[in-house]
Structure formats: C-alpha cells, structure tokens
Coordinates of C-alpha atoms in Angstrom, one line a residue:
Chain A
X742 CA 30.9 -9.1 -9.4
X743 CA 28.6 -7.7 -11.4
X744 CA 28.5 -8.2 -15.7
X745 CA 26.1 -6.4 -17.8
X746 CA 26.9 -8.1 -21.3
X747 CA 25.5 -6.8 -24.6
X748 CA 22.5 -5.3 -22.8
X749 CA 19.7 -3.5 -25.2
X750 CA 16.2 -2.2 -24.7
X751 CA 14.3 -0.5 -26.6
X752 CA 11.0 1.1 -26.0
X753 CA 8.7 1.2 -29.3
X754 CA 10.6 3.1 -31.8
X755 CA 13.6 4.3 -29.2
X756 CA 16.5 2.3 -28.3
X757 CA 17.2 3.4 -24.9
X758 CA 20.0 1.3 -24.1
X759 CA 22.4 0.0 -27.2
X760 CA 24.5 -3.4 -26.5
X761 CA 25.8 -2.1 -23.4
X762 CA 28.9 -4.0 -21.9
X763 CA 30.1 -3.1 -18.0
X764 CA 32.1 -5.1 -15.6
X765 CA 31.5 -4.1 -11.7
X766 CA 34.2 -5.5 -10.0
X767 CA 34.0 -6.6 -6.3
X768 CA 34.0 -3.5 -4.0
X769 CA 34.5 -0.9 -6.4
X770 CA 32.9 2.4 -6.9
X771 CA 31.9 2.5 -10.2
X772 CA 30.3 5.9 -11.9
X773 CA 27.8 6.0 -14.3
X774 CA 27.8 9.2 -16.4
X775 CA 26.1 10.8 -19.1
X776 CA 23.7 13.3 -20.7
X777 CA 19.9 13.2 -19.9
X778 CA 18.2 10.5 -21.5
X779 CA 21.6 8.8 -22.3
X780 CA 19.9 5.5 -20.6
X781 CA 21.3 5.3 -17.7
X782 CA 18.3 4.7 -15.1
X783 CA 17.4 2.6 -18.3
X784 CA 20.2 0.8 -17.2
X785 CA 20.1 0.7 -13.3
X786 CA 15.8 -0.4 -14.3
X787 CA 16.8 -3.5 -16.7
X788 CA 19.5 -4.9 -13.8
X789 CA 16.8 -4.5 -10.8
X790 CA 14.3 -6.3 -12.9
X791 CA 11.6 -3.3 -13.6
X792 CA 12.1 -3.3 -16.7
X793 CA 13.2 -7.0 -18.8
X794 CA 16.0 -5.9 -22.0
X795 CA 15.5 -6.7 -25.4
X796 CA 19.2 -8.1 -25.5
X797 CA 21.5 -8.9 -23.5
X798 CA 22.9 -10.6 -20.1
X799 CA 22.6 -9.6 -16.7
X800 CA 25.2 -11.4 -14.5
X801 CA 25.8 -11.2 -10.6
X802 CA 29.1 -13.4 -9.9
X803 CA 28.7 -15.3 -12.7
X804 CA 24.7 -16.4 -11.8
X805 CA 22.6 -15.1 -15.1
X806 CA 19.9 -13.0 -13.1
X807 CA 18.3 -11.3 -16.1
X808 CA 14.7 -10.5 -16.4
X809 CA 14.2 -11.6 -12.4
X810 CA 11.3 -10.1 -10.8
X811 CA 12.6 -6.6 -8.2
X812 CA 12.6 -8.8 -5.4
X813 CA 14.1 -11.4 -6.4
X814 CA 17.2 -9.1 -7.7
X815 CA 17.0 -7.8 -4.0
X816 CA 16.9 -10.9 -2.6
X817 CA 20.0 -11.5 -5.2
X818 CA 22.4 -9.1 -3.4
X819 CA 21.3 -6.0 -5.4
X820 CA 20.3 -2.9 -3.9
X821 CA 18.9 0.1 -5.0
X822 CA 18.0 3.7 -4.5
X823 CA 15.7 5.8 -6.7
X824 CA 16.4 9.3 -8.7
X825 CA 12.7 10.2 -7.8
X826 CA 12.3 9.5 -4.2
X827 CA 9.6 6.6 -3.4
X828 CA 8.7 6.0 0.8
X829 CA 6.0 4.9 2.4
X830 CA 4.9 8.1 3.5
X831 CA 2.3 7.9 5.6
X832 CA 4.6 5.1 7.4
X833 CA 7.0 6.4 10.0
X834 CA 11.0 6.5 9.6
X835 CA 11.3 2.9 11.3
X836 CA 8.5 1.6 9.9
X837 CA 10.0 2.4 6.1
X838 CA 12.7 0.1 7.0
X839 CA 11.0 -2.3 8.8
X840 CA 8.3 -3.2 6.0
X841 CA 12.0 -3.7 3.0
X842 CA 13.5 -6.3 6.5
X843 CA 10.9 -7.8 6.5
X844 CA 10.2 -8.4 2.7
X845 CA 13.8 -9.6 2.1
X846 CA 13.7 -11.8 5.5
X847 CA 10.4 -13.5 5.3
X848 CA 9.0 -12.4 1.8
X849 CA 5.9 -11.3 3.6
X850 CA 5.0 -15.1 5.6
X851 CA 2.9 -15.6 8.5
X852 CA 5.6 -16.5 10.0
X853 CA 7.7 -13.6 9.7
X854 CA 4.3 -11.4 10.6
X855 CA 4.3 -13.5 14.0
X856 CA 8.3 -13.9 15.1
X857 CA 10.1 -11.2 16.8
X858 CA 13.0 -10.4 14.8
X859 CA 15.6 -9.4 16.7
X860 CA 18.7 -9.1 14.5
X861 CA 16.3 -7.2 12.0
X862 CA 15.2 -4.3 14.7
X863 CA 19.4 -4.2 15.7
X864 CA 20.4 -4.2 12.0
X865 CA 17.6 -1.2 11.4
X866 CA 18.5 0.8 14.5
X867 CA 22.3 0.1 12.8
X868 CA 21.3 1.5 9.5
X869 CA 19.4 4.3 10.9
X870 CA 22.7 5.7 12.8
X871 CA 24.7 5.3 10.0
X872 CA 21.8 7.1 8.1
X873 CA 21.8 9.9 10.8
X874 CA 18.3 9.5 11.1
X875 CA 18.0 7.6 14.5
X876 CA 16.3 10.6 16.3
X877 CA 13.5 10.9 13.6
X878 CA 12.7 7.1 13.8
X879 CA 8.9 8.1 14.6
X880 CA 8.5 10.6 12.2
X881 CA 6.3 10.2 9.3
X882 CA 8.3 10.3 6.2
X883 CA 6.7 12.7 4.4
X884 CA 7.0 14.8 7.3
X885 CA 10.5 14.5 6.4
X886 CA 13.2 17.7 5.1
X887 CA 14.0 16.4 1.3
X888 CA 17.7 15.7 2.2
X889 CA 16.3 13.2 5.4
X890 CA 14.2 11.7 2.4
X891 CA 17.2 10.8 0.7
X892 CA 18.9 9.7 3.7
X893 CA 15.9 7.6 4.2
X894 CA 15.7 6.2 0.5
X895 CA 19.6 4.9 0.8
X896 CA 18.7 3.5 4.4
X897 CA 15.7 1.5 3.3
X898 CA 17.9 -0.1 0.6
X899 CA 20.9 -0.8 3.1
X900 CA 18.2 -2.5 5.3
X901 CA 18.4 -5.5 2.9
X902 CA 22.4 -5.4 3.2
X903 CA 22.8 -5.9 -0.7
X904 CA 26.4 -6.8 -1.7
X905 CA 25.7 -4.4 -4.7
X906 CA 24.7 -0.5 -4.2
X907 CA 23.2 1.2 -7.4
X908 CA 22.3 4.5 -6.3
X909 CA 20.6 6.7 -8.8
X910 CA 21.2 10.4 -8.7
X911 CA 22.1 10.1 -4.4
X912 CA 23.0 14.0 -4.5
X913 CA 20.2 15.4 -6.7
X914 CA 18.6 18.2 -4.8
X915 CA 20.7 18.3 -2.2
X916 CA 22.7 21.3 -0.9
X917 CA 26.9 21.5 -0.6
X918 CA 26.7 20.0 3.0
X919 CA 24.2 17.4 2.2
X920 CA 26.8 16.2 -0.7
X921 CA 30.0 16.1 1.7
X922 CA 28.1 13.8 3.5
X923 CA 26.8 12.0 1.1
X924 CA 30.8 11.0 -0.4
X925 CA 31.9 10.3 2.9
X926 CA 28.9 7.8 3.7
X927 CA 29.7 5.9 -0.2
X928 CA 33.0 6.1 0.6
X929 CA 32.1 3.9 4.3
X930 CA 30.0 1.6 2.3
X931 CA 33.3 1.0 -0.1
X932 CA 35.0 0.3 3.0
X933 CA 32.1 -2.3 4.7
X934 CA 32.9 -4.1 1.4
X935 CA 29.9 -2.9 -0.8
X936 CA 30.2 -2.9 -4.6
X937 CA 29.2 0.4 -5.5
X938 CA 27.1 2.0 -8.6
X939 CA 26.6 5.5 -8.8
X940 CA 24.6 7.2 -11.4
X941 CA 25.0 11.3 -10.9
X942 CA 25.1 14.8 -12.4
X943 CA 26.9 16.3 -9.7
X944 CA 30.4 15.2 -11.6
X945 CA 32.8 16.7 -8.5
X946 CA 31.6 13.6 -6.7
X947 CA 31.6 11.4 -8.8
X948 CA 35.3 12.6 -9.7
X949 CA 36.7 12.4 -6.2
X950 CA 34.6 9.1 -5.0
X951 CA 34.8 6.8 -8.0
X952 CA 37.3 4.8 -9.3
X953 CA 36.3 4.0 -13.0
X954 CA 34.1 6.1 -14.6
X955 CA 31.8 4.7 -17.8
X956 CA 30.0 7.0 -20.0
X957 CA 26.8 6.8 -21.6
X958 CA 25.4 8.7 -24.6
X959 CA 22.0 8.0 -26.7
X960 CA 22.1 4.7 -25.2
X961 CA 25.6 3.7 -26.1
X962 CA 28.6 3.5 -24.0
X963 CA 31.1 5.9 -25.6
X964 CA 34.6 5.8 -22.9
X965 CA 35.2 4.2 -19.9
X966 CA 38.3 4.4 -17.6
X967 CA 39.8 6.4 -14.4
X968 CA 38.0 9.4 -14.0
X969 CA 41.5 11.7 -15.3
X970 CA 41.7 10.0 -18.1
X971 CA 37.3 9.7 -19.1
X972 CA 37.3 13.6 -18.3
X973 CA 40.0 14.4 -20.8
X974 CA 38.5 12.5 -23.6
X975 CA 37.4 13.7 -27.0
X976 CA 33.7 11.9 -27.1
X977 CA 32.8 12.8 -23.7
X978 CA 33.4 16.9 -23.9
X979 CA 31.4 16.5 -27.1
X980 CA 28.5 14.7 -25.2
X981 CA 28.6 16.9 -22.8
X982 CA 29.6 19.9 -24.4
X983 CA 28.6 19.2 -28.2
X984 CA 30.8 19.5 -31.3
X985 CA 33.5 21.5 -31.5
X986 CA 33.1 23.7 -35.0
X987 CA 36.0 24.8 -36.5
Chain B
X1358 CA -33.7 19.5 23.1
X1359 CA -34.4 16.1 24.4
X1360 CA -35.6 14.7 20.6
X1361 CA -32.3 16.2 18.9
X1362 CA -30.3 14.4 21.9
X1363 CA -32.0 11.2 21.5
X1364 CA -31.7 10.9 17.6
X1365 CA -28.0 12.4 18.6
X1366 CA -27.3 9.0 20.2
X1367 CA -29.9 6.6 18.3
X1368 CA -27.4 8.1 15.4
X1369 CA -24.2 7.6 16.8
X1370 CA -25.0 4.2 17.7
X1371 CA -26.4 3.1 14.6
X1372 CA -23.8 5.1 12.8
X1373 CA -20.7 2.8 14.6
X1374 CA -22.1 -0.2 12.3
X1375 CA -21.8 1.9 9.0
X1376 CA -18.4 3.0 10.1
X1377 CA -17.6 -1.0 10.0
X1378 CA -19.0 -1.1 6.8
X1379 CA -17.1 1.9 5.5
X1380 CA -13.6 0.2 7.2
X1381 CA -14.4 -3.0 5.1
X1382 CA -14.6 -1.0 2.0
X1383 CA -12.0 1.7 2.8
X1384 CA -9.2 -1.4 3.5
X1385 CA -10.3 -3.5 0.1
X1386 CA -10.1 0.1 -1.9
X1387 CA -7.1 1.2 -0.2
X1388 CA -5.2 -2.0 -0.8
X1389 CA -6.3 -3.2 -4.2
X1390 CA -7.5 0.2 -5.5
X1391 CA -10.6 -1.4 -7.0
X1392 CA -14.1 -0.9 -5.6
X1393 CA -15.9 -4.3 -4.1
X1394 CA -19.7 -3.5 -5.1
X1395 CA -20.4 -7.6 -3.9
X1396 CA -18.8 -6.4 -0.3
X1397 CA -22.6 -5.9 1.0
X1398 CA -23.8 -9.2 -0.5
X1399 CA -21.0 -10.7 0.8
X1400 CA -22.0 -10.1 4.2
X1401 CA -25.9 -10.7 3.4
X1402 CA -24.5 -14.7 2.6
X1403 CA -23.4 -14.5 5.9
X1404 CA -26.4 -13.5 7.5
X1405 CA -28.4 -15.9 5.7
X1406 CA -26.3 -18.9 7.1
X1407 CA -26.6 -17.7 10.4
X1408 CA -30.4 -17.3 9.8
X1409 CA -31.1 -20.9 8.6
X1410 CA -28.6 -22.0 11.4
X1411 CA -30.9 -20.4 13.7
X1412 CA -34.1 -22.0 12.6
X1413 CA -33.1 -25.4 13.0
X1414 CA -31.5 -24.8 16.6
X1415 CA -32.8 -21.8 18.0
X1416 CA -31.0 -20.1 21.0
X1417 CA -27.5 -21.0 20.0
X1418 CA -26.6 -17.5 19.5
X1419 CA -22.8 -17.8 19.4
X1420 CA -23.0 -20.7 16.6
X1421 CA -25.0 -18.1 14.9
X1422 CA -22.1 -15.0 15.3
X1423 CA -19.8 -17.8 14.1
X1424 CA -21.5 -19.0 11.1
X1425 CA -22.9 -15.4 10.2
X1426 CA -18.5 -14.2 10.2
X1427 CA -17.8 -17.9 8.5
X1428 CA -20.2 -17.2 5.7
X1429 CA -18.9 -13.7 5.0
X1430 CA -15.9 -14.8 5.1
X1431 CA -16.4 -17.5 2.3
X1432 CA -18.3 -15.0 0.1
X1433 CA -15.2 -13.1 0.4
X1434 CA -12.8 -15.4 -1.1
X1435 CA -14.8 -16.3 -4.1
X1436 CA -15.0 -12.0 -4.6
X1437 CA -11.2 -12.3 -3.8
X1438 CA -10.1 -15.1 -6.5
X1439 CA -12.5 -14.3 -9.1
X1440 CA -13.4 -10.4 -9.5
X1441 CA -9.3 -9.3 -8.2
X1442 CA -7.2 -11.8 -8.0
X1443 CA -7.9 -13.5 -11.8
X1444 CA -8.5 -10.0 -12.8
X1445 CA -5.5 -8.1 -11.5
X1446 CA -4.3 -7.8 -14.3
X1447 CA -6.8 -5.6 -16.5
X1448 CA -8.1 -2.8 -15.4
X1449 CA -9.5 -1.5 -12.0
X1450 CA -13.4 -1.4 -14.0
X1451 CA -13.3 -4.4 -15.3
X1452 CA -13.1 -5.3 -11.5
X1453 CA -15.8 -3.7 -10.4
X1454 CA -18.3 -4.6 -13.5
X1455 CA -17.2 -8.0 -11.8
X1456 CA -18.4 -7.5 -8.4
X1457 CA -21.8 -6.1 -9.4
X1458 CA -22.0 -9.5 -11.2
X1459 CA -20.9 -11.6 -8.2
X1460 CA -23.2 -9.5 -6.5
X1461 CA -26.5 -10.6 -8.7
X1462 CA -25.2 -14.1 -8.5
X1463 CA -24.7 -14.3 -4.6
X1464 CA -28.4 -12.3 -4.4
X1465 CA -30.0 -14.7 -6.2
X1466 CA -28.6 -17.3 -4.5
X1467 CA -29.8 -16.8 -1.2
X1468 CA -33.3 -16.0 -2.5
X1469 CA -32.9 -19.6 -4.0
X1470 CA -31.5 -21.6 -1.2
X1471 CA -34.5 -19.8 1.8
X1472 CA -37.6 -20.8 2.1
X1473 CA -39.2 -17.1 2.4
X1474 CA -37.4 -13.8 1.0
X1475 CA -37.1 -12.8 4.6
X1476 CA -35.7 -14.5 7.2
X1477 CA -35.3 -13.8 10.2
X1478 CA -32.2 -13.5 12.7
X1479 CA -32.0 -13.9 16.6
X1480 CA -31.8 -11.1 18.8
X1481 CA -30.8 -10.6 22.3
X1482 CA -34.1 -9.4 23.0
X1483 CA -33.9 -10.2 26.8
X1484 CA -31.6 -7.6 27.1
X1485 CA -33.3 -4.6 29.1
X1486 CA -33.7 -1.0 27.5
X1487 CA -31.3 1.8 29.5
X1488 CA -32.1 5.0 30.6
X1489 CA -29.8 7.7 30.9
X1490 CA -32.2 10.9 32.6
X1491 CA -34.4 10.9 29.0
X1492 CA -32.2 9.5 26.7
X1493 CA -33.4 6.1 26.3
X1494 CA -30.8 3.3 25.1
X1495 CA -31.8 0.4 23.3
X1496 CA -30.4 -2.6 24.0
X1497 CA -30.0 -3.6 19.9
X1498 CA -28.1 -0.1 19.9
X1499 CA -25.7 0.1 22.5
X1500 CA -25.0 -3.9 21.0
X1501 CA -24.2 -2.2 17.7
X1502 CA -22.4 0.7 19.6
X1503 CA -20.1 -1.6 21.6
X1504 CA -19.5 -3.7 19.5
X1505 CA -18.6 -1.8 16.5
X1506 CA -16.6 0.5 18.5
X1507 CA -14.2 -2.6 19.8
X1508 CA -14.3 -4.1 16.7
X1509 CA -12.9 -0.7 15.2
X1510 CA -10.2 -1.0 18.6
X1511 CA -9.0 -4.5 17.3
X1512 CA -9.1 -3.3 14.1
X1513 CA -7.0 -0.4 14.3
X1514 CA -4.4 -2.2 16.9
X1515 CA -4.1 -4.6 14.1
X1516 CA -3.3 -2.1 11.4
X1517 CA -1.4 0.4 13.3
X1518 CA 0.3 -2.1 15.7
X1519 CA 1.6 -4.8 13.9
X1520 CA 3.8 -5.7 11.3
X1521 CA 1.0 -7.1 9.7
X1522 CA -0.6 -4.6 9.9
X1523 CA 2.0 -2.0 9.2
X1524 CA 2.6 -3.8 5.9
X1525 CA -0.9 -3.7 4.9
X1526 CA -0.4 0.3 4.9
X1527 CA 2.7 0.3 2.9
X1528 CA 1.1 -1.5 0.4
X1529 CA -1.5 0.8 0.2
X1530 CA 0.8 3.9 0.6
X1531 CA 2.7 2.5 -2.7
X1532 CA 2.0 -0.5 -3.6
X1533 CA 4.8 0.0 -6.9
X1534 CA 7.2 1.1 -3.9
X1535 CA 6.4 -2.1 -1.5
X1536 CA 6.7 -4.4 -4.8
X1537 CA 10.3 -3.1 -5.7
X1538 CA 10.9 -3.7 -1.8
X1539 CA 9.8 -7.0 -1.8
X1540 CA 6.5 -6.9 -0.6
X1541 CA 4.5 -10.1 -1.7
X1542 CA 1.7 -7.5 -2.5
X1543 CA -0.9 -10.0 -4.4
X1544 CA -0.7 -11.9 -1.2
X1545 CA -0.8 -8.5 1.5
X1546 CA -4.1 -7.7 -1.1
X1547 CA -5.9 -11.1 -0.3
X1548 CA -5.0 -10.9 3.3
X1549 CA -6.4 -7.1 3.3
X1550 CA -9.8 -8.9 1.8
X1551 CA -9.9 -11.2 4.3
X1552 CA -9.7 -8.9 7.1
X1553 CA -12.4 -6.6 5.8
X1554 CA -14.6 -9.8 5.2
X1555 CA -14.4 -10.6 8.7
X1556 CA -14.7 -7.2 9.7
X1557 CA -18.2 -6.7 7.1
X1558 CA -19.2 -10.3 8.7
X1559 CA -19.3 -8.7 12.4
X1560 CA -20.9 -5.7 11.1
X1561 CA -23.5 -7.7 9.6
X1562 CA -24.2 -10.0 12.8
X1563 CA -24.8 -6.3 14.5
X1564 CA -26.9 -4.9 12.3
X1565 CA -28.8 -8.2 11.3
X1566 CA -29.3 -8.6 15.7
X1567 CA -30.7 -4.8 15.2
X1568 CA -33.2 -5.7 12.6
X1569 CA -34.2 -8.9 13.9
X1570 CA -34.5 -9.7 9.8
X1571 CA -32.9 -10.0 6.7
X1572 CA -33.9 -10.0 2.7
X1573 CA -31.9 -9.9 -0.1
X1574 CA -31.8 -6.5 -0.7
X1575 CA -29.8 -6.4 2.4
X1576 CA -26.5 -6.6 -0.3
X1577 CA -27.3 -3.5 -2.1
X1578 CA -28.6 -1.6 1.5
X1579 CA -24.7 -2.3 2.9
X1580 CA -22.9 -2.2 0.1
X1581 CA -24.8 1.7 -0.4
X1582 CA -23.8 2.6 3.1
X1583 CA -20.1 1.0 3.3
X1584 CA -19.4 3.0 0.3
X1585 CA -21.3 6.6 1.4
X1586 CA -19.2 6.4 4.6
X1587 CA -15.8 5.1 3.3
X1588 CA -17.0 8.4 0.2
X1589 CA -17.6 10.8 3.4
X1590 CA -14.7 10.0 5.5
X1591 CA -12.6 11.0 2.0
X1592 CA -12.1 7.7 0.4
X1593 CA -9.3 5.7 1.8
X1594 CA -8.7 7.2 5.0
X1595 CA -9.0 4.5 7.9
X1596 CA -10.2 6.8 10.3
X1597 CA -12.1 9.2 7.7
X1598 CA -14.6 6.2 7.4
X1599 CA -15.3 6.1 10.9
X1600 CA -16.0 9.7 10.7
X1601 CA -17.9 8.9 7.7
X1602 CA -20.0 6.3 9.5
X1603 CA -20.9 8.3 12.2
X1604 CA -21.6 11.1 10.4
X1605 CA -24.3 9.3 7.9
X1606 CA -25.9 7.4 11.4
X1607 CA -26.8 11.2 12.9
X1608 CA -27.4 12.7 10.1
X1609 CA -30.1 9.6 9.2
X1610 CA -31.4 9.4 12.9
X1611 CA -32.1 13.5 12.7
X1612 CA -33.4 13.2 9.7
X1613 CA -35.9 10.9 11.5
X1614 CA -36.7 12.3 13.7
X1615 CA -37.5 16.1 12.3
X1616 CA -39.0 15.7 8.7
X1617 CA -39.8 11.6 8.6
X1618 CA -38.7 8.3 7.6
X1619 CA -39.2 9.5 3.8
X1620 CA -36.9 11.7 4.1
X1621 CA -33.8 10.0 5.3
X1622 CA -31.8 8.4 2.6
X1623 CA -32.6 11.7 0.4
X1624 CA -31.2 13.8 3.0
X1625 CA -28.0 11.3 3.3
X1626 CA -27.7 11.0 -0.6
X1627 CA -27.6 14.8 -0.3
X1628 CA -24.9 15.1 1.9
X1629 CA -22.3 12.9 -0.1
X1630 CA -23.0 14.7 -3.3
X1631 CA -22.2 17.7 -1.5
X1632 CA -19.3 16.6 0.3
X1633 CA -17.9 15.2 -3.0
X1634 CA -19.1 18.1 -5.1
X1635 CA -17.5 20.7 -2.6
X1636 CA -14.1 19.1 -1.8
X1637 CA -11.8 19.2 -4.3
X1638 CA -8.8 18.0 -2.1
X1639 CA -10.5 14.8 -0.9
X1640 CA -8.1 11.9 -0.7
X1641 CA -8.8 9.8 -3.0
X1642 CA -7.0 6.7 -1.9
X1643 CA -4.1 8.6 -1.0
X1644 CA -3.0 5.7 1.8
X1645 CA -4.9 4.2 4.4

C-alpha cells in the first residue's frame, strides 16, 4: 500500500533519517517505534510532503508520490495527525472540519465557496460522532479540554477519508481513559479498511493494537517484525535501554 | 454637557469610517501577516477616478461610488501581484519597503494625471441636517455612520457566515495549519486583498462625500488612520478594529472640541503610543 524505499534526509550536518525501507501493507496497523530524535516524525514529515528527502522513494500503491506538496499527499489518500496539536483555534469544532472538506473537495474554488455540500456536512457530522465530539460542534477549539483537542486533530484528518492514517504520538498527554479509547477507535479505523501508521511512546498500545512493529534508532531502522518477537530483541532493549556492560 | 455629547456623536460617526479603514488593514495583516502601507493610496486612486468621472458628468453619483470602489479595487491588485504575491517569498519587510514604494508611485501618479492637486468629489449636499433635541446630525455624518456601520454588517456576515469567509479565518488562525489541510492559501491571501480593497474603496467614497475634496496626501492621511485603528483595536482582531475606529473618531472629535483643531492628531498619536506602550498582551495578529 504504502513503500518507503531507501528514504534519507538529512538536515545540515545531521542525518535524520538513514536509507530507510518500510512496506505498509493494505489495512494494517503498522507501529513506528523508537527513541527521541530517532527520526520518526522525520519520517511521517518526508511522506506527507513537509519536508522533501535527500534519497529515497516514496510510493502509495505503486504511484511514486515523493516530494508532492501536503495537499497533494492529502489529496493522494494520505492522512495525518500531528505530535504537537495544530487547529484552527479561533474556529469552532465544525468549522475545523469543515475548512480540511472543503480543501480536499474543492481545493479552495469559487465554486466549492458557493455549492451546498451536502455529503460533506453528513460525512462531518459522521466523523464528529465517531470523534465523540458531536455535542461540542460550536465550541471554539481552543476552548477545547486537551484530550477533545486530540479527538479533534484525528477528526479533522478523517474528514478527508484518507486510505492511509499516520498518526503521530495519538496518546501523548492523554490520561488511562483517554488511551482505551483511543485503541479502540484505531482498532475501528482497521476495521472501516484504513491502513494504519502509528508513531507512539506509550508502547502498551502500540503492543496490543499493532501488528508489525518497525524500530527506529539515530535515523536507522534497526528490527522490524510482530511486536513479541521486536520486544524481545537484542538491538531494541539497547536503544531503549542502552548497552548492557558486563 | 451638550458640547461633550455632540463631539460624542460627531466622533462616533466619523469614527465608523476609520473603523473601515482599520478592517481593510486588519484583514490584509491578518491574512498575509505583512503590513499594506499603499492601502490608503490605494483608495486615494479610487477617489481620484471617481473625481474626474464627476467633472465630466456631474450628478451621476452612483457612477461615481462605482468607479471610486473600481479604482480601489484595481490599485489593489497591482499592491497584490507586485509588493505580496512576487514577494511571498522573502521576508514580511521586504514587503512593506514595497508598499511604501507603490505608495510614492501611485501618489505621484494622480498628482500627474489631475489637472489641480485637489479635486473635488460630489456630495449629497441636498440632504437636510437632523436634529435630535441639540444634537445636531449632519447629513455627511450620519452617511459615513450608515454606511460604515452596514458595510461593517456585510462584512462580518461574510467572514463569520460563510465558508468563504470561515476559510479566510483559518488561514489567518494558521495559515502552516490550513496549508497542510489543503487550503490554497496564496489564493484565500489575494481574495482577502480584494475584499479589503473593496472594503477601503467604500470607506473612501464616505469619507471623500464628507470632505467634498481630495489631494494626494489623502494616501498617507488613511493609510495613518487604518493602521492607528487596526494598532488600537490590538492588531488583528476584526472586531478590535472597529473598536479601534471608534475610539480614534471620539477621541479626535473631543479633542476638537475642548483644546482645538491643533491639538487633535497629537492627542490621537498619544493614545496609540500609550495603548501599545502599556499592553503587553496585545494580540499581535493572533487570528482575525
């Protein structure tokens, strides 16, 4: 579904991201794991298009979309979230979702200012069930709790139904409930057919929702495999946990 | 008592055109974070087409309105493609260094193209004075009252209650958020121009019906007072400019009215010092 082949960035003297390989296969949760600064919003930024690699490929069934422009990767079939939260705050909860519907279905044209689009406002109201935010729809969103935030980040994304998910640290900040939620709303997605990314600390969920796991570490991609099997090897503990000394 | 109340109201209605001057700039800033210094001289083009269309057919006063907004309008585009859009690119000063440019260049050009510095423009002078017990309103400022203040309603139903409108805000809310979204933002960004061209157009046909003249130093008088209101109203606040507007009209009009005309613009110029100098959580373009 989705092939990263040989990607590589590097900013000035760092190499971020190191000839980085990944297959996402169709409707999959895959996890994305690894240290801080082990490149893996690096990675999530050079598929979406903010940033354009050094090296590399960026494939979405088969169609080479590397170095597209954000809305164009959007417009592709992927979908992201971000690890620090960015709304339209001083726009309400309905109106967040309405302005990404309306970019994806008229790329901002007179004529999508002027129709009344119907199957957008349905799809929204869909997304904003599924979102549990449907009785805050008028609220401003920085009025907002931080968990709603959230909610509202991942909804805003959904509201371009993207076949692919990346969602980039989903549970960071967010309290015990707040994450049982969260695993049982990816695992929905898996089952409405989405191709899943997820990028986290919080390792319990990404152990009991994903089923590959790929590690990152200074940029390189160091184990890769059922989440049993990446937790029990040798390089990860040491990323994680650094060298054993004896 | 009766002075205070009468340079209350003279204020207040004076002070709805300088609010439409401070939306025009507030709505360019807030988009395009970049200050328009040509936005007055951009409406004084305006006003001089309306003028000469005046002079060679006198009385057709909605002709005049029409060309006056046309004008501005045009002026605005060339600001539009040359000092932002071909400059988007570098950064927000090299912008405004533009502007001031574009703003001797449109200056001098109306200065060229009259046949006397100032010209005049048509007023509905027909119109009769009204008296409310003795509060006297005249008819040039209950024009510039009415006409700013539904201006301001069309503007605000426009921004606040369509989609157009709605993504005009999330542009200037985030613009880096509305591109990753999607948001043709160079596009939103000429479109937000356009709209406070028009808008600066109608405040000028008000203001230019008030002063039943025009020079070219018109430019640097509206570009002065667009930008103390959009400063007083906080700087990229929609409503703050209106505030702002009104605020600089009364405090102009009192000003007046108790220590003299020589006064006034020293007293205003005081003001927005101190309202800058003394709030240190002003919203600097913090969203529209």
């Amino acid at each position: 579904m989705l092939a990263i082949e040989g990607l590589s960035k590097r900013f000035g003297g760092v190499q971020a991201v190191q000839r980085v390989d990944l297959q996402v296969r169709q409707n999959e949760i895959l996890g994305l794991i690894g240290p801080n600064g082990s490149g893996k919003s690096t990675i999530v930024n050079l598929v979406t298009g903010v940033y354009a690699p050094t090296e590399g490929r960026v494939r979405l069934r088969a169609r080479d979309i590397t170095g597209w422009a954000p809305h164009r990767v959007l417009a592709a079939g992927i979908g992201r979230t971000f690890q620090s939260i960015r709304l339209f705050g001083g726009l309400t909860v309905w109106q967040n979702l309405w302005v990404a519907r309306q970019a994806q279905a008229g790329a901002g044209r007179l004529r999508g200012w002027l129709a009344v689009d119907r199957a957008g406002m349905k799809r929204i109201e869909a997304t904003l069930e599924f979102c549990r935010l449907l009785d805050r729809r008028d609220e401003l969103a920085r009025n907002l709790a931080f968990g709603e935030q959230r909610r509202l980040e991942l909804a805003r994304t959904l509201t371009a139904d993207p076949e692919v998910v990346l969602l980039d640290e989903p549970a960071a900040g967010m309290n015990v409930a707040e994450i049982e939620e969260l695993r049982d709303r990816i695992l929905t997605l898996k089952q409405r057919g989405k191709t899943i990314v997820l990028i986290e600390h919080h390792m319990e969920l990404v152990m009991e929702v994903a089923e590959r796991v790929a590690v990152l570490n200074f940029g390189e991609k160091i184990a890769e495999g059922p989440p049993a099997r990446v937790q029990d090897d040798e390089r990860v503990r040491e990323a994680y946990l650094g060298k054993r000394r004896d | 008592m009766v002075d205070f109340l009468q340079a209350l109201v003279d204020g207040v209605m004076l002070g709805a055109t300088y609010s439409l001057l401070g939306l025009g700039f507030t709505l360019i800033f807030g988009v395009l974070r970049r200050l328009n210094l040509a936005f007055g001289p951009t409406i004084l083009v305006g006003i001089y087409a309306g003028s000469h269309l005046s002079l060679a057919w006198p009385g057709a006063l909605v002709p005049v309105v029409a060309v006056t907004v046309a004008g501005a309008l045009l002026a605005g585009v060339y600001v539009e493609r040359f000092s932002f859009r071909a400059l988007a690119r570098q950064a927000p000063v090299v912008s405004m260094i533009s502007t001031f440019a574009v703003w001797m260049q449109l200056q001098e050009l109306v200065s060229l193209l009259s046949p006397s510095r100032t010209m005049p423009y048509p007023s509905p002078v027909w119109l009769p004075a009204v008296a409310v017990g003795p509060i006297l309103l005249r008819s040039d400022g209950l024009l510039m009252w009415s006409g700013a203040t539904l201006i301001m309603l069309a503007l605000f139903a426009l921004l606040y209650r369509t989609r157009f409108g709605t993504t005009i805000r999330a542009v200037a809310d985030s613009s880096e958020a509305a591109t990753l979204m999607g948001v043709n933002v160079a596009m939103v960004g000429a479109a937000a121009f356009l709209v406070a061209s028009a808008v600066g157009g109608l405040a000028g046909v008000l203001i230019a019906q008030s002063h039943q003249q025009v020079t070219p130093y018109f430019g640097l008088w509206a570009t002065v007072k667009g930008m103390t209101a959009m400063l007083l109203g906080g700087a990229g606040s929609l409503p703050g400019a209106v505030v702002g507007g009104l605020a600089l009209g009364v405090v102009e009009t009192q000003t007046l009215w108790h220590f003299g005309g020589q006064w006034r613009d020293l007293v205003s110029y005081a003001l927005l010092f101190l309202v800058v100098a003394l709030s240190p959580r002003t919203r600097w373009g913090s969203g529209l």
